[in-house]
Coordinates of C-alpha atoms in Angstrom, one line a residue:
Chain A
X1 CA 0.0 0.0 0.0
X2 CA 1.0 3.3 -0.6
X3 CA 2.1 5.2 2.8
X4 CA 3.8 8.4 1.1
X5 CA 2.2 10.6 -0.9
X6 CA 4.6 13.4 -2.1
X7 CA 2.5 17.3 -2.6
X8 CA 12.6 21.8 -6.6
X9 CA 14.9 24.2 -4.9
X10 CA 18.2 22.7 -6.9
X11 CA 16.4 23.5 -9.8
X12 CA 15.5 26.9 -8.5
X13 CA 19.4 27.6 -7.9
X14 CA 20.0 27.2 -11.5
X15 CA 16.8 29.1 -13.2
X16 CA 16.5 31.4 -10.3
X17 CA 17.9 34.7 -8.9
X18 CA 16.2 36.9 -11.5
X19 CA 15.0 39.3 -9.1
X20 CA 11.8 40.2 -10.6
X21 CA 9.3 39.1 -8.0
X22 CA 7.9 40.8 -5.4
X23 CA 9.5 42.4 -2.3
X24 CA 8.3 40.7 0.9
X25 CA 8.5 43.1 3.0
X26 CA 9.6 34.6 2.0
X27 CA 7.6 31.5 1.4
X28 CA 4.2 33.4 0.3
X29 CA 5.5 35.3 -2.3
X30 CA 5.9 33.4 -5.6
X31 CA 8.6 33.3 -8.6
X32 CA 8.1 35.6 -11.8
X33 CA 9.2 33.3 -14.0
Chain B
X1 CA 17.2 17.7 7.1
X2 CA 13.5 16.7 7.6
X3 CA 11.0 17.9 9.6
X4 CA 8.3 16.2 10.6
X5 CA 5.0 17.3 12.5
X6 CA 1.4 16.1 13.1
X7 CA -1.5 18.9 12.2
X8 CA -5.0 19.1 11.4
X9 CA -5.0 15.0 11.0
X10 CA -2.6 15.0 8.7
X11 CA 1.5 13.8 9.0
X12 CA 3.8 15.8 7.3
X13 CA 7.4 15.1 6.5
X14 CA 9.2 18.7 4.8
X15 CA 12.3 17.9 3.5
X16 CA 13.9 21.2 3.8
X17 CA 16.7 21.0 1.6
X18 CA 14.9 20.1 -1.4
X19 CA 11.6 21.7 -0.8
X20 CA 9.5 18.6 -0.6
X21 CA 6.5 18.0 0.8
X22 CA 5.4 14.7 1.8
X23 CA 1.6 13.2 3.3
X24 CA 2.4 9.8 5.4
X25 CA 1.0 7.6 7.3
X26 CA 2.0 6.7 11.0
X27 CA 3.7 4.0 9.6
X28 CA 5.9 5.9 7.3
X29 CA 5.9 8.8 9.7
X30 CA 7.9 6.8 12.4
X31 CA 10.3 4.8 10.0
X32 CA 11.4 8.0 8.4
X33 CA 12.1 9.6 11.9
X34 CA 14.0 5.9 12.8
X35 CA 15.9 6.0 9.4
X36 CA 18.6 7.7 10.3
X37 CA 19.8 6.6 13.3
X38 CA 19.1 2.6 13.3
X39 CA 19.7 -0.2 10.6
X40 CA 16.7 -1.3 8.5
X41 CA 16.4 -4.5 10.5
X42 CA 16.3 -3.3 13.9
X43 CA 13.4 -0.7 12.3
X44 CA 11.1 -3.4 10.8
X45 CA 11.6 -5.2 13.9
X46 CA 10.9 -2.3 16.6
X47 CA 7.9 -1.5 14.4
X48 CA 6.5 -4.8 14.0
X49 CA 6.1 -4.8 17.7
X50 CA 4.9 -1.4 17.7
X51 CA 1.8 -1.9 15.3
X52 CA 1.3 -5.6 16.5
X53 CA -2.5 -6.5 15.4
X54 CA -2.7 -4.1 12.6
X55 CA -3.5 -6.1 9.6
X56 CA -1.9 -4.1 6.7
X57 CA 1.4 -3.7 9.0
X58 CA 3.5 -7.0 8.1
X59 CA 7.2 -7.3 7.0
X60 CA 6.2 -7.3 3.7
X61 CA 4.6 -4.0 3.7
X62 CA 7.2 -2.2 6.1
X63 CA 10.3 -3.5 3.7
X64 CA 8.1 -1.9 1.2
X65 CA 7.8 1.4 3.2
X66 CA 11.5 1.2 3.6
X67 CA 12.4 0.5 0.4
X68 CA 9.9 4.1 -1.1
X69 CA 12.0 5.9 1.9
X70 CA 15.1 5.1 -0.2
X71 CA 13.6 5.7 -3.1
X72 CA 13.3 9.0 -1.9
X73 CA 16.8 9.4 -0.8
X74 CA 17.9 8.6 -4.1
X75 CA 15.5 11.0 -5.4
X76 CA 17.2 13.6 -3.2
X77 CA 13.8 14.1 -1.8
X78 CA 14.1 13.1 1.8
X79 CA 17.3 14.2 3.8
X80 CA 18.6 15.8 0.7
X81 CA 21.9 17.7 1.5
X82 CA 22.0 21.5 1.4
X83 CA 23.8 22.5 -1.6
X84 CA 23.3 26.3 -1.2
X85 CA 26.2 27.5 0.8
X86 CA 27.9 28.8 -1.8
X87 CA 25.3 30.7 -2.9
X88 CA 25.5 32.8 0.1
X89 CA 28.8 33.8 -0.5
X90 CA 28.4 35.0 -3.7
X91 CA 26.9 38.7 -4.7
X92 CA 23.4 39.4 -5.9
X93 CA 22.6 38.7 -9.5
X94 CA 23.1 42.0 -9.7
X95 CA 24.6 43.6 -6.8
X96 CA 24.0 47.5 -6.4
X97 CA 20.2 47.0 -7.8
X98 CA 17.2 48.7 -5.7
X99 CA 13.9 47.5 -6.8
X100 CA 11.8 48.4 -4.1
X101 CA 11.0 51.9 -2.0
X102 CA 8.8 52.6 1.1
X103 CA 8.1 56.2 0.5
X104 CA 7.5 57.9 3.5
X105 CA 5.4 60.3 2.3
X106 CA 4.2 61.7 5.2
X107 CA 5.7 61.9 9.2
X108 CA 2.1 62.7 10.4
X109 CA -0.7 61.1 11.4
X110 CA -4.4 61.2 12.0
X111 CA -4.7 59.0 14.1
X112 CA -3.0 58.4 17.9
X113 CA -2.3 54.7 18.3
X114 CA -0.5 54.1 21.1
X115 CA 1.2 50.9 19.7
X116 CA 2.8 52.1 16.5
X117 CA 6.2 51.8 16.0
X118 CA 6.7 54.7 14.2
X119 CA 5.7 57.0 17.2
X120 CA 2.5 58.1 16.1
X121 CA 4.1 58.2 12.3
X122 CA 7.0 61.0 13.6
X123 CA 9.9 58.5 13.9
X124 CA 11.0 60.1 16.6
X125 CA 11.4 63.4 14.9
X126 CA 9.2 65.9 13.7
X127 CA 6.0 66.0 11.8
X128 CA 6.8 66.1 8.0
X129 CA 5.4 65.6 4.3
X130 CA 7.2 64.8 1.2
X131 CA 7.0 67.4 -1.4
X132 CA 6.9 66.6 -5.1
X133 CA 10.2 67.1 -5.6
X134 CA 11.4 64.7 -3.3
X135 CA 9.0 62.2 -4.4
X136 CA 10.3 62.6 -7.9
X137 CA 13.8 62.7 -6.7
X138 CA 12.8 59.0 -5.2
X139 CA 11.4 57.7 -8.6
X140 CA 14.7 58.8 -10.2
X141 CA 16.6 57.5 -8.2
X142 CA 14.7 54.0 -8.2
X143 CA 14.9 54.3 -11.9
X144 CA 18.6 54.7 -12.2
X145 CA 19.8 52.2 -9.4
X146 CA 17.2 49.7 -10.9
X147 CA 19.6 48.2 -13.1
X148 CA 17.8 45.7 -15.7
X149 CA 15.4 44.9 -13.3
X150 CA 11.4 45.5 -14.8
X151 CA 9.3 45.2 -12.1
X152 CA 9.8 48.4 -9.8
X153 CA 8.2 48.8 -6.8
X154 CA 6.8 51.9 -4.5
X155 CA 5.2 51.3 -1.4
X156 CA 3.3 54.9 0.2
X157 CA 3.9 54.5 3.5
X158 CA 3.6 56.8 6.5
X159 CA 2.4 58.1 8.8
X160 CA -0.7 58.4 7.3
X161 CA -0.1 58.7 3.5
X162 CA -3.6 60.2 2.8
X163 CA -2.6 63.2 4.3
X164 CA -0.1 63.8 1.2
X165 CA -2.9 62.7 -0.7
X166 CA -1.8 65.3 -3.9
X167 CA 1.6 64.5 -3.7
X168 CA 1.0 60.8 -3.7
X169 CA -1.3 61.4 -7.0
X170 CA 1.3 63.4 -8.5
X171 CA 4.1 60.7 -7.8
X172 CA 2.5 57.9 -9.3
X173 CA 1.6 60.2 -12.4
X174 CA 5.7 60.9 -12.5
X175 CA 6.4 57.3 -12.7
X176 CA 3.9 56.8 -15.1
X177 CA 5.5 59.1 -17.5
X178 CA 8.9 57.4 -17.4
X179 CA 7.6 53.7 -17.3
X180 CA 7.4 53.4 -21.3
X181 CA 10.7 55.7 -21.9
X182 CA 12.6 53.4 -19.3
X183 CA 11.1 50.4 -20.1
X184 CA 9.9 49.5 -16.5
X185 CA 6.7 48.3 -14.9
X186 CA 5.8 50.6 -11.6
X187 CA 3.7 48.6 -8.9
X188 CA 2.4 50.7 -6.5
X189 CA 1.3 49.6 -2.7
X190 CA -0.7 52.2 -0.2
X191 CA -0.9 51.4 3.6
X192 CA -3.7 53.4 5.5
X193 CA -5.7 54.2 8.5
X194 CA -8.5 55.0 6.4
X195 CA -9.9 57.7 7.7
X196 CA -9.3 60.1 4.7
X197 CA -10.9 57.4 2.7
X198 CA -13.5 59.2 -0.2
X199 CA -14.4 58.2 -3.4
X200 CA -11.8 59.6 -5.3
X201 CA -9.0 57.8 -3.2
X202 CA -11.3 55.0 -4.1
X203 CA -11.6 55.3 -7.4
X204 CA -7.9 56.7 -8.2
X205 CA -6.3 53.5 -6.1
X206 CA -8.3 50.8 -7.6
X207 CA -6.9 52.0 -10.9
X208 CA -2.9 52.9 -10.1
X209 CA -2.7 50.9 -6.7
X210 CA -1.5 47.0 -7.2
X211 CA -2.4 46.4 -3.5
X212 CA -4.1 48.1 -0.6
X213 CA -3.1 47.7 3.2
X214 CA -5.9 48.5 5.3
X215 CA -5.6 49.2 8.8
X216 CA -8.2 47.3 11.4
X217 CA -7.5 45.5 14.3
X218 CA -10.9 43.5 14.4
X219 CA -13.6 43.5 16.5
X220 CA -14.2 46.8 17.2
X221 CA -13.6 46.8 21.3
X222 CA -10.2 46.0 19.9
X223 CA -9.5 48.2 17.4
X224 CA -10.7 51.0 19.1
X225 CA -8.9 50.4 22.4
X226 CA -5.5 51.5 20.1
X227 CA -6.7 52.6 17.1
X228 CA -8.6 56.2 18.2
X229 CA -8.4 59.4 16.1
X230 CA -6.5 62.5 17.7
X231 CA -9.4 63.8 20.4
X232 CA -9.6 60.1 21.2
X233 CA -12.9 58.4 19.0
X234 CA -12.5 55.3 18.2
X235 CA -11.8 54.8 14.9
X236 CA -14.3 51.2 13.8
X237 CA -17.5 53.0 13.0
X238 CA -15.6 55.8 11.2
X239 CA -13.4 53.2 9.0
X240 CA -15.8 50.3 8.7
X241 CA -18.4 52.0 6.3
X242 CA -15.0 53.3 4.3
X243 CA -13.3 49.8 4.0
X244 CA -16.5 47.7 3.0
X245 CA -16.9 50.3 0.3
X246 CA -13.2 50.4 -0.9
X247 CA -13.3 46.4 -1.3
X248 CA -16.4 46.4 -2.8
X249 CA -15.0 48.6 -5.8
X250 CA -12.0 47.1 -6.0
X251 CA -13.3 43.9 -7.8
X252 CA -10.6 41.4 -7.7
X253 CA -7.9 43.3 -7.0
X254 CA -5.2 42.8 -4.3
X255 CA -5.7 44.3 -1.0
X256 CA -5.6 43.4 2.9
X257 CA -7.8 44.0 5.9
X258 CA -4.6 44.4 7.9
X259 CA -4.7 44.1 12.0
X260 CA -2.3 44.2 15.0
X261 CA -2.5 42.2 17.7
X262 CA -1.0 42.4 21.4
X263 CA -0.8 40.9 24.8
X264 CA -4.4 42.4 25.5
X265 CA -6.0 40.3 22.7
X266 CA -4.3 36.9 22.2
X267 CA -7.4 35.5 20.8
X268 CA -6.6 37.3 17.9
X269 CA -8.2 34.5 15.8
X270 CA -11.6 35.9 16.7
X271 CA -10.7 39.1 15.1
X272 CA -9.8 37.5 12.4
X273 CA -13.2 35.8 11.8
X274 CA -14.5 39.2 12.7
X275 CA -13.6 40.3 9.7
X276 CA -14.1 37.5 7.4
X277 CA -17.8 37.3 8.8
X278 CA -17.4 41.5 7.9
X279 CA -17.3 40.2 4.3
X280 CA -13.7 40.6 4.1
X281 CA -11.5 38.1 2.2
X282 CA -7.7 38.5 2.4
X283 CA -7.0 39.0 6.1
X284 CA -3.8 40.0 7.5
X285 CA -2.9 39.8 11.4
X286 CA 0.5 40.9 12.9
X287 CA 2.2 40.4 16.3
X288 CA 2.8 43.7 17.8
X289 CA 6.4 45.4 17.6
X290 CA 7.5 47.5 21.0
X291 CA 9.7 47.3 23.8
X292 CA 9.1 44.3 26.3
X293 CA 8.2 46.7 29.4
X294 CA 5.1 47.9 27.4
X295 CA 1.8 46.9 28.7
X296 CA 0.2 45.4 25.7
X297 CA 3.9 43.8 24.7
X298 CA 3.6 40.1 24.0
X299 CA 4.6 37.8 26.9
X300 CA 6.7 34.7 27.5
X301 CA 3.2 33.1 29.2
X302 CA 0.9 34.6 26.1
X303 CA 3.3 32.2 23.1
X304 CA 1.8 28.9 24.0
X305 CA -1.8 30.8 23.6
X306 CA -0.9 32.2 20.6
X307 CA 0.6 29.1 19.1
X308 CA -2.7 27.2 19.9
X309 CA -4.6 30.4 18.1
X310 CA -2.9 30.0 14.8
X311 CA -3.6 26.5 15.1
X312 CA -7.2 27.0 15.4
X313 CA -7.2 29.6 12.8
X314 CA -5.8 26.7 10.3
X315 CA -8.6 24.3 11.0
X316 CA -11.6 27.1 11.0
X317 CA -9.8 27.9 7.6
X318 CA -10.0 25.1 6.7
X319 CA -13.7 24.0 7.9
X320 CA -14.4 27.2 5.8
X321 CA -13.0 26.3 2.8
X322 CA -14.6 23.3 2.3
X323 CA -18.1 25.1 2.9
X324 CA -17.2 27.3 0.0
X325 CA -16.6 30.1 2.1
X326 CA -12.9 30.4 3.0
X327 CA -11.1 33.2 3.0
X328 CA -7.0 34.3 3.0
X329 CA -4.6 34.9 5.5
X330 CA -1.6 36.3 4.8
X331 CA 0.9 34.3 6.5
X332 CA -1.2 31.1 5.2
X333 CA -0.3 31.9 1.7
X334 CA 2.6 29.8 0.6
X335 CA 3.2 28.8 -3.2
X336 CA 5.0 25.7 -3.0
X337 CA 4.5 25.1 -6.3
X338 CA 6.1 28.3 -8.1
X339 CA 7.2 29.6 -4.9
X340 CA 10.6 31.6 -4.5
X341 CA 14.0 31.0 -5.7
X342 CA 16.8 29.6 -3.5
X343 CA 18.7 32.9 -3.6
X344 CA 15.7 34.8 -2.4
X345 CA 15.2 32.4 0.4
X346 CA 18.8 32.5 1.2
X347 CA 18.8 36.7 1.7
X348 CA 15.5 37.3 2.6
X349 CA 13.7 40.8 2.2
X350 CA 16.6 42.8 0.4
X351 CA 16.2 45.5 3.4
X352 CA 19.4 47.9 3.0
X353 CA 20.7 46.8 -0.4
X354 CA 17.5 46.4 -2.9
X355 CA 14.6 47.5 -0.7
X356 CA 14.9 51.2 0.8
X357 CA 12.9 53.4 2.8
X358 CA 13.1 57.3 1.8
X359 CA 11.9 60.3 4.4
X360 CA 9.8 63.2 3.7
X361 CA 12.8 65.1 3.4
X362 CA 15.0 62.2 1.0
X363 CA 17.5 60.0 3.7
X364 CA 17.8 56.5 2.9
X365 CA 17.5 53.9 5.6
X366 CA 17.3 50.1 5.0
X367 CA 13.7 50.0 5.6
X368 CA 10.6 51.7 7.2
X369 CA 11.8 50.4 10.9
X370 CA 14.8 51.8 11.0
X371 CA 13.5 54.8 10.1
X372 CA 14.4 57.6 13.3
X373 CA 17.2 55.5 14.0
X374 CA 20.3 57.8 13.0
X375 CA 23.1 55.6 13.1
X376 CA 20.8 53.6 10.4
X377 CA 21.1 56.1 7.9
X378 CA 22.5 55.0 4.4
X379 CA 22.6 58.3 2.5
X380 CA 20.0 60.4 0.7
X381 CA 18.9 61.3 -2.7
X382 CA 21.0 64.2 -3.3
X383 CA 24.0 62.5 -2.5
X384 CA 23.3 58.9 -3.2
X385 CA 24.1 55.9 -1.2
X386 CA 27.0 56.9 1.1
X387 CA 27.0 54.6 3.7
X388 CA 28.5 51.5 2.2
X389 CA 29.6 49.8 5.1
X390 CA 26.3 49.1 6.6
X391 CA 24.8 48.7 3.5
X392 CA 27.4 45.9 2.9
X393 CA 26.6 44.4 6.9
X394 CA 22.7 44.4 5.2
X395 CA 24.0 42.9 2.2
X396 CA 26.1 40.0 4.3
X397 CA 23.1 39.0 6.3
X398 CA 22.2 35.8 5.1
X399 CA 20.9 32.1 6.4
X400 CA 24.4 31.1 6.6
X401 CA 26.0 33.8 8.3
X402 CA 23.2 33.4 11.4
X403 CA 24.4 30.2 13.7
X404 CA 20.9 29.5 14.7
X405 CA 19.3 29.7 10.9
X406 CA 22.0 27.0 9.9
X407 CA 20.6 24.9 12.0
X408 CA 16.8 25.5 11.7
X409 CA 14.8 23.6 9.4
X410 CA 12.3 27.1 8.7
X411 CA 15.5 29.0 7.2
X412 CA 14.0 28.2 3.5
X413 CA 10.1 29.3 4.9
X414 CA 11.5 32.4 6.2
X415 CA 14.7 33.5 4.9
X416 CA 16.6 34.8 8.2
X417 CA 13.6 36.8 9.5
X418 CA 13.5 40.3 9.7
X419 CA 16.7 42.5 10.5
X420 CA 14.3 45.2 12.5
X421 CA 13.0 42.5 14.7
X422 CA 16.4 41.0 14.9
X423 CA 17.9 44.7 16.3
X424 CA 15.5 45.5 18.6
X425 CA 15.6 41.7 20.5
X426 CA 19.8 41.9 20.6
X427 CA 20.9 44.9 19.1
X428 CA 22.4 43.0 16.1
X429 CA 20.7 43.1 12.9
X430 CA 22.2 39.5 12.0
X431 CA 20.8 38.5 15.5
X432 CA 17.9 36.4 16.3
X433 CA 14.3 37.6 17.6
X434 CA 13.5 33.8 18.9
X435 CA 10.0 35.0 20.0
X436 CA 9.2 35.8 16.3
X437 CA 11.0 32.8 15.2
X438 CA 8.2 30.9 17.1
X439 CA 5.5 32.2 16.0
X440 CA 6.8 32.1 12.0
X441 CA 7.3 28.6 12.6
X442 CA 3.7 27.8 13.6
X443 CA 2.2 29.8 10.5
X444 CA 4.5 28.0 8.1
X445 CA 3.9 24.6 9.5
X446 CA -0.2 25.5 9.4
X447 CA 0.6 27.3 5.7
X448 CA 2.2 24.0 4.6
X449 CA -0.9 21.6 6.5
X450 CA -3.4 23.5 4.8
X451 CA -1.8 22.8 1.5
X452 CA -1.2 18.9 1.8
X453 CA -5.4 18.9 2.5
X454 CA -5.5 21.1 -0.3
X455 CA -3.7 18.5 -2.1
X456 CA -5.1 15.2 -0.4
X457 CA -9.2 16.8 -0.9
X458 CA -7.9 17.2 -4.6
X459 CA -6.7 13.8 -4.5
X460 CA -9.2 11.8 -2.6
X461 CA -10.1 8.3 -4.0

């Protein structure tokens, strides 16, 4: 039976760091790409 | 690193390294938290015993749940290593670049609160307003330090920024004018009491405002027991008609009902359903910010209260939602799906390097609560960013340069936490405010429960 169901930041480090998104002022803010 | 936590019925298993975010069962949720520290055999054979006369728990099945837990591991999905480090060490994408300004656009205020950080919007000093020129001065300069960066953002902050209510039209038409020419994308943010609230604020921020802070505390023996104009009227009645027509205009635009809550009303979750059952929909609620020895401070004694309060929020939300009338909280929000970067959630809010605050008369400070603080000051707008050793300490504060964010399996939630906070606890803005680190931790592990129902209602049967 299946007892893990599973809902990347490596990814993110590579693609990421664009600086468009929103300032905070992190988890609710999301990525503009 | 994993976290692992029980919520709402549901067992969660972060991995924090990766970002992952994994439902279980109790089985699974005790062999992952055995995994690293016993062989495979002694785990099968501990929890054998442990689940004795449970029909689907045999050897079979738990070498099976082992063998998905290293499927995992191979993954790099479950006590992935942190590969970030490095990151740290390195400068911005592109280091020197503001994107973001609190414009302080007025040192006044209409109303008296006797919480507010800002002294009653003075910051300590005297009371001010920005002229045009100075705001323009601001959008220059945003423009020119703003690198290749699009998306600009202006934040009018105060004091109470309806009382520069011209100047803050004129601004936005400034930046307006030299969005095409530059090739950048203004968003504009307003934070107010409300009270100067007519139709054409209305009507003018609804069409140039991307979001709208809106102050209220909640039910109105609360708000009004801080929140009282300057011959001391409560402010609810005067507000409450304003607000509800505000956010009925604004359609499905951003704003927040946005409220402050203190050691005098820790059940801050019935203020929060105060204004949901108001009609409001995206809900903000903030711990107070003020010296310990302040009445209303938050206590030692008042955090297991307020932990259970979030708690309870979660679940109402959730009840809520599944009714078809949920609403949003602020610190509930979390995009796990398209969520931040690494690097953002490696530096945090960009306070002091690319997110400044600007006075009524043009000094830079890192950000609106450091505001009043001289020793804070960065420069000004006439003579540009001068203080570049603390804007440097601002740009060094990071996850990995904090001892106690190494360590902490939140530090890719919250980023390091908030340098204001972080000075006024220990006097260090790469310190630690451990009361606030509490609390965040609570909302992010309700933010995350609320999403694996999210998920598992989407996924049932």
């Amino acid at each position: 039976m299946k007892r893990i169901k599973t809902v990347n930041l490596k990814e993110s480090a590579l693609l990421g760091g664009c600086g468009e998104c929103q300032t905070s002022c992190v988890a609710n803010q999301t990525c503009e790409q | 690193m994993v976290h692992q936590y029980k919520l709402g019925g549901y067992n969660i298993v972060l991995d924090i390294n990766s970002g992952s975010v994994h439902s279980v069962d109790d089985v699974a949720y005790d062999m992952i938290a055995l995994y690293p520290e016993y062989p495979r055999e002694k785990i099968i054979a501990d929890l054998l015993g442990k689940y004795r006369g449970r029909p689907d728990v045999n050897e079979a099945e738990l070498r099976e749940c082992y063998s998905d837990i290293q499927s995992l591991i191979d993954a790099k999905k479950l006590y992935s290593p942190d590969e970030f480090e490095e990151l740290a060490a390195l400068p911005g994408p592109r280091p020197g670049t503001v994107k973001a300004l609190c414009l302080h656009v007025a040192h006044t205020c209409n109303l008296g609160c006797e919480y507010c950080f800002a002294g009653q919007g003075r910051y300590r000093g005297e009371r001010e307003v920005m002229s045009f020129e100075t705001g323009r001065a601001a959008i220059d300069f945003l423009v020119e330090h703003s690198g290749r960066r699009r998306n600009l953002e202006v934040d009018f902050f105060g004091g109470e920024p309806l009382m520069c209510w011209e100047t803050v039209k004129r601004i936005v038409a400034y930046a307006r004018g030299r969005e095409r020419e530059c090739g950048k994308n203004f968003r504009f943010t307003l934070t107010t009491n409300g009270l100067l609230i007519d139709d054409e604020v209305i009507e003018f921020c609804n069409r140039e405002m991307h979001n709208v802070v809106l102050s209220l505390d909640g039910r109105r023996e609360v708000n009004d027991r801080f929140r009282r104009t300057l011959s001391g009227q409560g402010s609810y009645d005067i507000i409450l008609p304003k607000f509800k027509r505000f956010v009925k205009a604004r359609g499905d635009r951003s704003y927040y009902i946005r409220g402050t809550y203190t050691h005098l009303n820790t059940d801050f979750t019935e203020d929060i359903l105060h204004m949901a059952d108001l009609g409001f929909d995206q809900l903000s609620m903030e711990p107070v910010v003020c010296p310990p020895s302040e009445p209303y401070a938050l206590t030692e004694d008042d955090l297991p209260v307020l932990l259970e309060q979030y708690e309870r929020l979660a679940s109402i939300m959730l009840e809520r939602k599944r009714q078809g009338r949920g609403f949003t909280f602020y610190h509930y929000i979390i995009d796990i799906e398209h969520g931040p970067c690494v690097h953002k959630r490696i530096s945090g809010c960009g306070s002091g390097t690319e997110y400044l605050a600007v006075t009524p008369s043009g000094e830079l400070y890192p950000c609106h609560q450091f505001v009043g603080h001289p020793q804070f000051r960065l420069g000004s707008l006439g003579e540009g960013l001068t203080n570049t050793e603390l804007q440097a300490r601002f740009g060094s504060c990071n996850i990995y340069t904090r001892p106690e964010c190494r360590e902490c399996w939140a530090r890719f939630y919250c980023a390091g936490g908030c340098a204001a906070n972080a000075y006024h606890a220990t006097g260090r803005i790469d310190g630690i405010y451990e009361y606030g680190c509490r609390l965040l931790k609570k909302r992010i592990e309700c933010a995350v429960m609320l999403k694996v129902a999210e998920y598992e209602d989407e996924n049932m049967g």
